[in-house]
Coordinates of C-alpha atoms (C1' of nucleotides) in Angstrom, one line a residue:
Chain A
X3 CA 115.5 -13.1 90.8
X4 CA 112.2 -12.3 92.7
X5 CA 112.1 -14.1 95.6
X6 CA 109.5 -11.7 97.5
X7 CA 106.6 -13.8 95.7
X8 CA 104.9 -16.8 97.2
X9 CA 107.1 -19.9 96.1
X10 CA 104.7 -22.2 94.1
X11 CA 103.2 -19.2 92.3
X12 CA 105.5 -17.9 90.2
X13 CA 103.2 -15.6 88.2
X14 CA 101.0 -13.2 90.0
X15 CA 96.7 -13.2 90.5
X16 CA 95.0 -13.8 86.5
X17 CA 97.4 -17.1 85.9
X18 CA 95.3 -18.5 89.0
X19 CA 92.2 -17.2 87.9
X20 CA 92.6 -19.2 84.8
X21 CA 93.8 -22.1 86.3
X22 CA 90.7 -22.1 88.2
X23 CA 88.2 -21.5 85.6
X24 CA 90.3 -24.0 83.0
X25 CA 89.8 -26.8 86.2
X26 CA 86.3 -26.0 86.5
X27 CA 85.6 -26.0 83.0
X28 CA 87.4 -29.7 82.4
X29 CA 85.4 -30.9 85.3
X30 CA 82.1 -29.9 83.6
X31 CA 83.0 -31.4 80.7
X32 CA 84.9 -34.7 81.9
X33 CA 81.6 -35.2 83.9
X34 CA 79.2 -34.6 80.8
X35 CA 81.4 -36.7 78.2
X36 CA 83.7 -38.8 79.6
X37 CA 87.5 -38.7 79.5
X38 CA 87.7 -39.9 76.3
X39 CA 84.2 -37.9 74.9
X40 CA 86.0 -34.7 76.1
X41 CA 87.1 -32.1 73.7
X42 CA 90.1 -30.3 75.3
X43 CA 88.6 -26.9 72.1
X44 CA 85.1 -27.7 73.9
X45 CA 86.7 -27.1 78.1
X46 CA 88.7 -23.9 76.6
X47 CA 85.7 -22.3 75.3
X48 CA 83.6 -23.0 78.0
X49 CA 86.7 -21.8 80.3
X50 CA 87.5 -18.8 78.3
X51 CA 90.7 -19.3 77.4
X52 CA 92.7 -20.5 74.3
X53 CA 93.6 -24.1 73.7
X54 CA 97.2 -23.2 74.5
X55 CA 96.7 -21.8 77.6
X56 CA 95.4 -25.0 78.8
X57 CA 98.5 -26.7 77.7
X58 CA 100.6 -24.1 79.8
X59 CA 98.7 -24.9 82.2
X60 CA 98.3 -28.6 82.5
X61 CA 100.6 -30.4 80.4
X62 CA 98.1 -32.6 78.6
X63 CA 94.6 -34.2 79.0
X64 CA 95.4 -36.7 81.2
X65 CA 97.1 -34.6 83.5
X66 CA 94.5 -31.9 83.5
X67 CA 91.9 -35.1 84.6
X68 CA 93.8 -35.7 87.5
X69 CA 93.9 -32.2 88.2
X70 CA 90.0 -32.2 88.5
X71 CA 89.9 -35.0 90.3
X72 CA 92.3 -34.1 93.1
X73 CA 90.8 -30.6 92.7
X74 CA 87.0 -32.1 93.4
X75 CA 88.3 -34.8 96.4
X76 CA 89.6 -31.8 97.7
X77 CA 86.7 -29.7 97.8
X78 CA 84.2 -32.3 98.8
X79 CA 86.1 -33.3 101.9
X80 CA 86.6 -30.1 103.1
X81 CA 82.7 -29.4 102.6
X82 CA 81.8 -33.0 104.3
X83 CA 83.8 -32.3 107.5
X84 CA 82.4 -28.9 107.9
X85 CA 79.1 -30.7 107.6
X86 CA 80.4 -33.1 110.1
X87 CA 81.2 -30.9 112.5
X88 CA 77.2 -29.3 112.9
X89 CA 76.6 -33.6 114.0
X90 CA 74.4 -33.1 116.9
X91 CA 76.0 -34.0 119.7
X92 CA 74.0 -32.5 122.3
X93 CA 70.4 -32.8 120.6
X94 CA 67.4 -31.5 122.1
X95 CA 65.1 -33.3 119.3
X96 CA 67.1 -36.2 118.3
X97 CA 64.5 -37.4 115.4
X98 CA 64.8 -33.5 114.2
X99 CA 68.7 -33.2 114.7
X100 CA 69.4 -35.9 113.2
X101 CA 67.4 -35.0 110.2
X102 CA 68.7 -32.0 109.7
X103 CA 71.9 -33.5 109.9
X104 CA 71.1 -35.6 107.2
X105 CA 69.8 -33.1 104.9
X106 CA 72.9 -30.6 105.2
X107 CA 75.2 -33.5 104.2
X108 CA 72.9 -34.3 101.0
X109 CA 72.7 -30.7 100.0
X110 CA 76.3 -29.7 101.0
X111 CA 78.2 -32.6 100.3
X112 CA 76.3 -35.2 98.1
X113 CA 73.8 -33.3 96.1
X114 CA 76.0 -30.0 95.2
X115 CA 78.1 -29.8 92.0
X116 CA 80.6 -30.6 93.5
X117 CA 79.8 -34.2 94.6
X118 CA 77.7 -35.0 92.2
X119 CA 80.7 -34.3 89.6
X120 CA 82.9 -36.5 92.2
X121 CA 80.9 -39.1 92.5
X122 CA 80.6 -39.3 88.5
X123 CA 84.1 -39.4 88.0
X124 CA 84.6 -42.3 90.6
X125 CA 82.1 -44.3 88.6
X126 CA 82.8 -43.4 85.1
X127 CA 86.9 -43.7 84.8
X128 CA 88.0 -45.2 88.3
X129 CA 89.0 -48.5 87.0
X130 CA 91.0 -46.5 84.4
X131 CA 92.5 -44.9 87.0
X132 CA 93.5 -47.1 90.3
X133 CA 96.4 -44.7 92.1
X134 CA 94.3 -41.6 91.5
X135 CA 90.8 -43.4 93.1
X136 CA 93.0 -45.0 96.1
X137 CA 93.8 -41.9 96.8
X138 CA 90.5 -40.7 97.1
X139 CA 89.5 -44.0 99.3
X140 CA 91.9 -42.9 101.7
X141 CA 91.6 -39.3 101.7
X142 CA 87.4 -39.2 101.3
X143 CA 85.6 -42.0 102.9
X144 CA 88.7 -43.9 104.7
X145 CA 88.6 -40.6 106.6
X146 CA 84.7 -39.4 106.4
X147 CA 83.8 -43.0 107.8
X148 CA 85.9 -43.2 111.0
X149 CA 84.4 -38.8 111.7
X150 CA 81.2 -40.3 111.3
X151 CA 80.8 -42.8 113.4
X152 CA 83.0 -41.4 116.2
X153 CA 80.1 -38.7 116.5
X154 CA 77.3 -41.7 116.2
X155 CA 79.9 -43.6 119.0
X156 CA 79.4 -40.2 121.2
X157 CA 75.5 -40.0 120.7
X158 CA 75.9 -44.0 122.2
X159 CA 77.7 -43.2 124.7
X160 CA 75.5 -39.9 125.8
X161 CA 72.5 -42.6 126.2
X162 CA 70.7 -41.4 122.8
X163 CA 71.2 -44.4 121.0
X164 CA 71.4 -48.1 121.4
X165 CA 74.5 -49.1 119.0
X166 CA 76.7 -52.3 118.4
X167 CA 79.0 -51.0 115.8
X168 CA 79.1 -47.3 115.4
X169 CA 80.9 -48.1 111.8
X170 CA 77.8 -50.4 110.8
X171 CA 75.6 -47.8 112.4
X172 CA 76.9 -45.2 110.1
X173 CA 76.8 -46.7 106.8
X174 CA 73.5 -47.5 107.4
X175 CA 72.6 -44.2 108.8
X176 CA 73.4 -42.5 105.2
X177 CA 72.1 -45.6 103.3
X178 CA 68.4 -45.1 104.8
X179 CA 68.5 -41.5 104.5
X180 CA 69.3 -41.9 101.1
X181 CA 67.0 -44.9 100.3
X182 CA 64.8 -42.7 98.4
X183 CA 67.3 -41.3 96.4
X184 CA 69.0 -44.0 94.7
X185 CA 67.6 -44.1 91.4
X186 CA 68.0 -40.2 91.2
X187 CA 71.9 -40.4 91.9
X188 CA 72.0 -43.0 89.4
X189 CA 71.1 -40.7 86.6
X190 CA 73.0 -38.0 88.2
X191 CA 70.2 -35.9 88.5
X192 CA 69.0 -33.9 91.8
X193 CA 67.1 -34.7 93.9
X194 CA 64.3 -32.2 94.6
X195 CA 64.9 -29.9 98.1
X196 CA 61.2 -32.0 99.1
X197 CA 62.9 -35.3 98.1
X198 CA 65.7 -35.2 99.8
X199 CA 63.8 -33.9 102.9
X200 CA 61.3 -36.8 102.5
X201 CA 64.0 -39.3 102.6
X202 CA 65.5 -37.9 105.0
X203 CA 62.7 -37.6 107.4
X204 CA 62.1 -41.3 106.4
X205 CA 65.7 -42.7 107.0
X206 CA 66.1 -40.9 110.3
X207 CA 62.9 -42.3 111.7
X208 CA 63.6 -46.1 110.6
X209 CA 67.1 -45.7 112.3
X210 CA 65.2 -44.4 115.2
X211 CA 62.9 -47.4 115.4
X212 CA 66.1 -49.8 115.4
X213 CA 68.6 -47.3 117.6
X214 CA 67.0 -45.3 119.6
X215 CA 65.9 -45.7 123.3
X216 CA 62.6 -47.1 123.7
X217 CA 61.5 -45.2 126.6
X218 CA 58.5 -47.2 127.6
X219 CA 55.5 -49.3 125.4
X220 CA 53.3 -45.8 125.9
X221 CA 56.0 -43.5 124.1
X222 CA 56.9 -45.9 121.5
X223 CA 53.0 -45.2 120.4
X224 CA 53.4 -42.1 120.4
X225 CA 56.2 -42.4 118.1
X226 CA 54.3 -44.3 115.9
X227 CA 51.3 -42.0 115.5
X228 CA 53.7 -39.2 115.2
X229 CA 55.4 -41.0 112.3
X230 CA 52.5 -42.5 110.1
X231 CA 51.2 -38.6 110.6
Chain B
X2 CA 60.1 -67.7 49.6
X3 CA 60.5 -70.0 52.6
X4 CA 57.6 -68.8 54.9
X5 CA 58.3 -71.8 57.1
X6 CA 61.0 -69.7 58.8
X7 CA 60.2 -68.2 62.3
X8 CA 59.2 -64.9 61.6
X9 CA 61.8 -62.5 63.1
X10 CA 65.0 -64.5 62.6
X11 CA 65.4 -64.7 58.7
X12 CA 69.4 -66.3 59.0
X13 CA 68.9 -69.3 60.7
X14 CA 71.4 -70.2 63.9
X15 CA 75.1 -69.0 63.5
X16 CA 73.5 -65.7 62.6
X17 CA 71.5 -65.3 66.1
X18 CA 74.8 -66.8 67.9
X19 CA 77.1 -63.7 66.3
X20 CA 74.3 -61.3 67.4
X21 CA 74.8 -62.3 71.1
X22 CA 78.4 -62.4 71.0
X23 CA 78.8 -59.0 69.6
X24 CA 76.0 -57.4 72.0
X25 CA 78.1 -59.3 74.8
X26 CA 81.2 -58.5 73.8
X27 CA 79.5 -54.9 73.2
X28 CA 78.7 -54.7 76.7
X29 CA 82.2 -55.4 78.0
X30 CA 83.8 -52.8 75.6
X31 CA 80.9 -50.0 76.2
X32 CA 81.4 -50.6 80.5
X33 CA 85.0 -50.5 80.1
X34 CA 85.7 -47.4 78.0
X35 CA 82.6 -45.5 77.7
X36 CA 80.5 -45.3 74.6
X37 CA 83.0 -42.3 73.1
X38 CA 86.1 -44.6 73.8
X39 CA 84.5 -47.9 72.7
X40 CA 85.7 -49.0 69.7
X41 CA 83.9 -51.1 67.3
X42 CA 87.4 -52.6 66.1
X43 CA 87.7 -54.0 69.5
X44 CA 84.3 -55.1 70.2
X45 CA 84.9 -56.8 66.8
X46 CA 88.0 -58.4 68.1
X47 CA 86.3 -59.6 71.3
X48 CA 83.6 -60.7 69.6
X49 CA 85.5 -63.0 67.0
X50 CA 83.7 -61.3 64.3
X51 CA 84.9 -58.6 61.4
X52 CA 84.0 -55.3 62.0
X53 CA 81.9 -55.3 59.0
X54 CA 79.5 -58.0 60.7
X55 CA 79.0 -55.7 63.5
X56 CA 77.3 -52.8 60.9
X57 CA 75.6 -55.9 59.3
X58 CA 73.9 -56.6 62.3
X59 CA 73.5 -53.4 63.9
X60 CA 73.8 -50.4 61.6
X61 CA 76.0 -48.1 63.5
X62 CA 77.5 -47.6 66.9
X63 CA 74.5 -46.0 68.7
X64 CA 72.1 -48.6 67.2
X65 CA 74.3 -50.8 68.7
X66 CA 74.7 -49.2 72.2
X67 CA 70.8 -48.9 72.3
X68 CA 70.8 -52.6 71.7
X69 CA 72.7 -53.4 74.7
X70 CA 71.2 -51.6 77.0
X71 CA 67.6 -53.4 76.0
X72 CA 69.4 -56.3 76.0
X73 CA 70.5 -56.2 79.8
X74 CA 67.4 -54.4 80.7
X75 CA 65.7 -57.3 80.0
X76 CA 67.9 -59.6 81.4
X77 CA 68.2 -57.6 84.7
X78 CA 64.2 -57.7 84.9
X79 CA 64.3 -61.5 84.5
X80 CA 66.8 -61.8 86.7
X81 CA 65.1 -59.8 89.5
X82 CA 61.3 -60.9 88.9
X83 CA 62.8 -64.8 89.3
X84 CA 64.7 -64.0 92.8
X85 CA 61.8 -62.0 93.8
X86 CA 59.8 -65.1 93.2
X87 CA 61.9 -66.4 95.7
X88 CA 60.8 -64.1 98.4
X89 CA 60.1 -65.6 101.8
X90 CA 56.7 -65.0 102.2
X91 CA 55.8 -67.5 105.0
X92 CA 59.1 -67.7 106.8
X93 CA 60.0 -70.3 109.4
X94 CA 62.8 -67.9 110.5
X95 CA 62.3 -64.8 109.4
X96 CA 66.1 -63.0 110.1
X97 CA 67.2 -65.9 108.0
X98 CA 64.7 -65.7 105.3
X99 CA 65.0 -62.4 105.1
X100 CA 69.1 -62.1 104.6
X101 CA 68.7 -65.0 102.0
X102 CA 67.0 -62.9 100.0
X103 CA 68.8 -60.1 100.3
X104 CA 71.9 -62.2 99.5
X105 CA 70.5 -63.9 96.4
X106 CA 69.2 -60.4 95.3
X107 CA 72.7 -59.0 95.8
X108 CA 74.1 -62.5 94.0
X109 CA 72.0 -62.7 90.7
X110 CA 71.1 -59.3 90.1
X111 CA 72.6 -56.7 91.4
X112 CA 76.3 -58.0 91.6
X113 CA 76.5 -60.5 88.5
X114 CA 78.0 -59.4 85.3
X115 CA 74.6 -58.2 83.9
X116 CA 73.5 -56.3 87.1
X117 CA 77.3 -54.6 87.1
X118 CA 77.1 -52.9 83.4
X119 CA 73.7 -52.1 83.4
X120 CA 74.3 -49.9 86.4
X121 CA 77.7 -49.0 84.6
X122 CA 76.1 -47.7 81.6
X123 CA 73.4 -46.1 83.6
X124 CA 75.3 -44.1 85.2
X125 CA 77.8 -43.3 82.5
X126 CA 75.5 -42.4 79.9
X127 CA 72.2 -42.6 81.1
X128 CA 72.3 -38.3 80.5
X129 CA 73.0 -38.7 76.9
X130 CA 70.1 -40.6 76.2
X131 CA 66.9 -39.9 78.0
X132 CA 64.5 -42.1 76.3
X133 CA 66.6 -45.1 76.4
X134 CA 66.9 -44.8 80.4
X135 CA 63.1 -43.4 80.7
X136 CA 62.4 -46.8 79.3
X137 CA 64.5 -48.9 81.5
X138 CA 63.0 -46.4 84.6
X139 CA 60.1 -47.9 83.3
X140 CA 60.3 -51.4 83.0
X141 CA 63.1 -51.8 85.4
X142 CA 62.8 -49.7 88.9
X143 CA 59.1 -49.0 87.7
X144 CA 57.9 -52.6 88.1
X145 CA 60.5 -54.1 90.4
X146 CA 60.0 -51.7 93.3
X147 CA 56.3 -52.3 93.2
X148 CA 56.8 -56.0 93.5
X149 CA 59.0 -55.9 96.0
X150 CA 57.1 -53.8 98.4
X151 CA 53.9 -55.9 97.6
X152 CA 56.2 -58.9 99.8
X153 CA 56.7 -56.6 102.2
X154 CA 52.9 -55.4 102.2
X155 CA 52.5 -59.3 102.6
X156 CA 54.6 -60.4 105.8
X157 CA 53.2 -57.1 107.4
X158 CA 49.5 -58.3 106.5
X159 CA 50.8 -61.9 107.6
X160 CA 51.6 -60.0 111.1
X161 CA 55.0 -60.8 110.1
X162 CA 56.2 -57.2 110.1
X163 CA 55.2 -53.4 111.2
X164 CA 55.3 -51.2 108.2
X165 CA 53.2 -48.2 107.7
X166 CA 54.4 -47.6 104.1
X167 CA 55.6 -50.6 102.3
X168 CA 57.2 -49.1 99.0
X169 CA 59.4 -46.7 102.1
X170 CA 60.4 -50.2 103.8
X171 CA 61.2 -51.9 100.6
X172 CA 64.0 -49.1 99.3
X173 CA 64.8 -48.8 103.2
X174 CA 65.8 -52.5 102.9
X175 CA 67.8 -52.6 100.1
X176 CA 70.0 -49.5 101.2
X177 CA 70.5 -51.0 104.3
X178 CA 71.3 -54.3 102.7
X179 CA 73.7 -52.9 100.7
X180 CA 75.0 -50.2 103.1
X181 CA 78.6 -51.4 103.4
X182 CA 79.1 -52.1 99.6
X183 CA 78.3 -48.4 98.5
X184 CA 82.3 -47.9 98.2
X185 CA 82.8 -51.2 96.0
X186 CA 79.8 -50.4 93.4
X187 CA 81.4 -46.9 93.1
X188 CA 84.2 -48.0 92.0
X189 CA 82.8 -50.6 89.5
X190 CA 83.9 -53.7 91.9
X191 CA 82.7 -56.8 93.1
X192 CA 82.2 -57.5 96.8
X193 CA 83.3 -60.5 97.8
X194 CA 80.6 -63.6 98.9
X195 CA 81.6 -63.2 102.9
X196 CA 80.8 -59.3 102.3
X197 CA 78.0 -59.7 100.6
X198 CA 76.6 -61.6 103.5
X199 CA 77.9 -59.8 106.3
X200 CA 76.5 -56.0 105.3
X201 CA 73.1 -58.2 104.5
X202 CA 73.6 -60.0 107.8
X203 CA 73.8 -56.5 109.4
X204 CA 71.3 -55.1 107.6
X205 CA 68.9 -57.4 108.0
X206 CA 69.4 -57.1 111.5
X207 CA 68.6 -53.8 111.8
X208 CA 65.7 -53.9 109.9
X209 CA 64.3 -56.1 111.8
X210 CA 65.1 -54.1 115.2
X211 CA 62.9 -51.4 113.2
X212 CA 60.2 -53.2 111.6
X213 CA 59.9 -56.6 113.1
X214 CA 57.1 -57.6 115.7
X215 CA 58.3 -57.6 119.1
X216 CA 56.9 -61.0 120.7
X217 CA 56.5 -59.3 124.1
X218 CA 53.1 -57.5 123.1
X219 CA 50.1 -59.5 123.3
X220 CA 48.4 -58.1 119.7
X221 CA 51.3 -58.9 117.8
X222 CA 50.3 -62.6 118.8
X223 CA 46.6 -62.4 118.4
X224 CA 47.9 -61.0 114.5
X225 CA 50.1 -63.8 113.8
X226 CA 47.6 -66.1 115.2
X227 CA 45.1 -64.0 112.6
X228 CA 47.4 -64.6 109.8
X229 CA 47.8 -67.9 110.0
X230 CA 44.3 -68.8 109.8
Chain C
dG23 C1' 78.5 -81.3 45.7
dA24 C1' 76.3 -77.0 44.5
dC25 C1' 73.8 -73.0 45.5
dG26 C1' 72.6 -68.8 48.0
dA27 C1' 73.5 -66.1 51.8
dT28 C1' 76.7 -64.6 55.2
dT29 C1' 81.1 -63.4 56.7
dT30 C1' 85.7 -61.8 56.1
dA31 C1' 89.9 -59.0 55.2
dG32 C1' 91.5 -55.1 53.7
dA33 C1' 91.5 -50.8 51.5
dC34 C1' 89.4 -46.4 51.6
dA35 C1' 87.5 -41.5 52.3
dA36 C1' 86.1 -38.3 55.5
dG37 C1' 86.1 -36.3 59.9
dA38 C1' 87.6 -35.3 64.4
dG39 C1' 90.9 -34.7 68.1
dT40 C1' 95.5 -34.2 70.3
dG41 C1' 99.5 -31.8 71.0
dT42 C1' 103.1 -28.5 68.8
dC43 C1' 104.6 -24.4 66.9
dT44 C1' 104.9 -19.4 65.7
dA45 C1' 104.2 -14.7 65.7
dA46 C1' 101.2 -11.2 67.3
dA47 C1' 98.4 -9.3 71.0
dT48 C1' 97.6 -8.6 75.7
dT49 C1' 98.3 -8.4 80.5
dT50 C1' 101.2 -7.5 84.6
dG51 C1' 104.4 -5.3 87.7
dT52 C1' 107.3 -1.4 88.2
Chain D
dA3 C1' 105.2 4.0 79.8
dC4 C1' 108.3 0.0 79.7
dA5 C1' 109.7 -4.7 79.8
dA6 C1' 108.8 -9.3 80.8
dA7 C1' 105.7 -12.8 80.9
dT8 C1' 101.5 -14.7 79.5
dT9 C1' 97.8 -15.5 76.4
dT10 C1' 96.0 -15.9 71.9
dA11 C1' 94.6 -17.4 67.1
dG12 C1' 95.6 -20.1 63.6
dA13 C1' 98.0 -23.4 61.1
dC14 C1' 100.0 -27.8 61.2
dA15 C1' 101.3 -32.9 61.4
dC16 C1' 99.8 -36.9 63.2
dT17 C1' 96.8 -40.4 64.8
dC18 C1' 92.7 -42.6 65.5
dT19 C1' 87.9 -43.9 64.4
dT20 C1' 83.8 -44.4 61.8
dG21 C1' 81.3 -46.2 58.2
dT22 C1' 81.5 -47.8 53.2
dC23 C1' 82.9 -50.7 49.6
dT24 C1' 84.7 -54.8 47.1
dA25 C1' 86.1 -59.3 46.1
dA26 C1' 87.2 -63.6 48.0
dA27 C1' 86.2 -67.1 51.5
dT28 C1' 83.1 -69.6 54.3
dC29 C1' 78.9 -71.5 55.9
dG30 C1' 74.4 -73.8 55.9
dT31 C1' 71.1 -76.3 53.4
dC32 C1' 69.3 -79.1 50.0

DNA sequence: GACGATTTAGACAAGAGTGTCTAAATTTGT
DNA sequence: ACAAATTTAGACACTCTTGTCTAAATCGTC
């Protein structure tokens, strides 16, 4: 009776390990075939381990899918409120804070392996799978949402921006800065470091032009020239 | 030797009738489970046809995947070129217009049946077969975009609009048009007609704060006047 | 009504994948 | 080094699916 280990662990440091590297295998794989194109011979070998193991682990396919998708939701939130918390809430440059907001959440949260696998998932096999996916609604963007505009609510009420709805104003904060992106997410590919900085640069400035204080008609110029530059 | 035939459909009518019932049916199956979980008994089935039809018609089940996607390639593209036709190029109201568009857009193309698996099997399999997809980059995003911008070009030209770079303002439109459905075409789901118009309402709105002529200045007058003539 | 072509139902072989089982090998903690 | 637990390789039964084949039924046309 060893009661001196941590209680949901029962055996020690490799069993992890392998739990780890069997999830990030299946999520590989799940992502490239599809639940039912996955070959549970194909996620061992690329995890290392023998067939078995997985079933040790995981109890069977389906349950090893919701694994990696619980795993991934996981993950991705954690990395979108970290991202989250760099908003600028204080900016000096505004056009350029906001920016580089926007770039740090495509290449933290949206364009890394992480999301992109997520975000493949959701597509692919959510229907299949209504409990797991409402889950994810509630923990991902029924939580991301709300963050998000509360810091574009702030910028509003700091007399940086001009905004109605902070809700509205976020969703179409991250649509424009993705605007360029689109047909690249639809393939799953990734977008180029450039790319994503283009439509970034892009979004940020259209949002501008509809948000932002208009100081006077000679600044607005300004902003203009500096733009089309 | 009956040469009076048309050409390309040697069985006369019933023949061309099962073809489109099993690419439809096809479609449906292919969306739902993935082209590894699809199974040709049950398009059969759904097609009201014997299994044995389908590899008649078709040859195997990647002929018959590649035949769906050209099939609602093509009837995406007619779909899209037709509401584009549609685009409000001398508007009496142009906020109106404008989110008319953006709702018939939203209504017949990217939210009907067709619009829904094509984007479905794009993003599902669109990996597995690179020349397939290259070919509906091509004929799909590769010629729509264009003529949607060249509208845009238009109302700015008409004095209509401020827009430095038309092909940025058209994808800037459309992801703000569709900013508040992200969440429902993840998931595979329908908005409903009320939010279809309300995230194009907002949308709309927005893009005109950032790209719409402010009456106030005196040269956006004299260019309307200009365009007019 | 008869003819030719198409469609159908069903059986079939071949292959692939899941999940189980077992005995041997390996790892882990002490 | 020992003992317990875990992992492994391989075989296995079972199911499901694809694609082919055949003979009978049906359809469309003249």
């Amino acid at each position: 009776m060893k009661l001196h280990v941590s209680p949901d662990i029962f055996p020690p440091r490799g069993h992890e390990a392998k739990r780890l590297s069997i999830v990030d295998s299946a999520a590989t794989v799940f992502c490239r075939e599809g639940f039912a194109g996955a070959n549970i011979d194909l996620i061992a070998a690329e995890a290392g381990v023998s067939r078995q193991t997985i079933y040790n682990h995981h109890g069977d396919k389906e349950k090893l899918f919701v694994a990696v998708v619980r795993d991934l939701t996981e993950r991705c939130n954690a990395g979108i409120f970290a991202t989250i918390a760099t908003f600028p809430d204080q900016p000096g440059d505004l056009e350029a804070d906001l920016i580089g907001f926007a770039v740090r959440l495509n290449q933290n949260c949206i364009c890394n392996r992480d999301g992109k696998f997520l975000r493949k998932l959701i597509q692919t096999e959510g229907e299949r799978y209504p409990e797991l996916f409402a889950e994810w609604r509630e923990q991902g963007p029924g939580r991301t949402w709300p963050a998000i505009a509360a810091r574009f609510a702030r910028l509003a009420y700091g007399g940086y921006l001009t905004i109605e709805d902070p809700d509205v104003a976020a969703r179409q904060f991250l649509g424009l800065v993705n605007a360029e992106l689109q047909t690249t997410f639809m393939l799953g590919g990734s977008p180029r470091e450039d790319e994503v900085l283009q439509s970034a640069t892009n979004g940020v400035r259209t949002f501008l032009r509809a948000f932002g204080k208009r100081r006077s008609a000679a600044s607005s110029e300004k902003q203009s020239a500096l733009a089309s530059a």
